[in-house]
Amino acid sequence: MSASYPSEPSERDRWILARRGARNRLDASSACAGLHEEEPDGSGRTVPVSTIFLTNRECPWRCLMCDLWRDTLEESVPAGAIPSQIANALTGLPPARWIKLYNAGSFFDPRAIPPEDHDAIAETVRGFERVIVESHPALVAEPVLRFRDALAGSLEVAMGLETVHPEVLPKLNKRMTLEQFRSAARFLAGEGIGIRAFVLVGLPFVGAEEFADWACRSAEFAFESGASVVSLIPTRTGNGAMDALMRAGEFSPPGLAALEAAHASGLHLRRGRVLADLWDFSRLARCGSCARDREARLRRMNLSQTVLPPIPCADCGGSAS
């Protein structure tokens, strides 16, 4: 099995799949997980959010950096399963005003979320002011409008921009161009639908010293395209493909300093809300002396949308910015 990443796009799916491990065992009747979060609402207040990770069929795209396939099924879920997952997950969560329905792929992929369930899903989340779902830009079309119209609250669509790096984006195997992202964002904005963008902190084939700069450039492009929220996602190893690139010297996992620098730079843009994703913070925290304080700082920055003073540390030097 060749260790080098294919130069031909047609060969990349096979290379990525060949390096995968096993999926986690899931039950189509239960959501993968549910959690309670807080986010800034854009007007200086904090809003409680219920986030549910749905169990459904794997995404049809084989993105180089993706590890979400581990919590997906090989077959489509039966009709009625997704509304049931949501209802059951909500019983274990405190009240919230917004809800995120994340499904390790695209909400508008009919093989992942049965379209015939959209009305039932809308009824299940009727008590929420805002519903946030995720989608590949290629699937942003008329079904989005039908789902929006079924909701009692407003709709926001999160799309993975990942990066604006002209050489790296094609290599991510996402099969998306910047113009396609911009076009999907234009469609959503024209229909009064909110836009959130996912941006990677830490790129393969790029030196670590450039991680924060490319994340900031990508956030700026997202805001220029109409996004009101950018979520900064530290790129992870553990999916097989990224581990292979790391062994080959083509990827270096981002450290906490890269996320801190990207977050501060994004906030300085003052174009929209910038959120540092802290879901897997333990991977980033390599200093036991300051990790807890630096995590707390990033959480406060997420909510306040202001850059706070760096955390000093005698052992590692502390916060990057």
CSV table of C-alpha atoms in Angstrom, one decimal, residues 21 94 102 106 126 225 265 289 297:
chain,number,residue,atom,x,y,z
A,21,GLY,CA,-10.1,1.5,11.0
A,94,PRO,CA,-31.8,21.1,29.9
A,102,TYR,CA,-25.4,17.6,13.5
A,106,SER,CA,-25.3,16.6,5.3
A,126,ARG,CA,-40.9,23.5,17.4
A,225,SER,CA,-19.4,35.2,1.6
A,265,SER,CA,-6.9,36.9,14.7
A,289,SER,CA,0.5,23.7,34.3
A,297,ARG,CA,-9.7,31.8,28.6
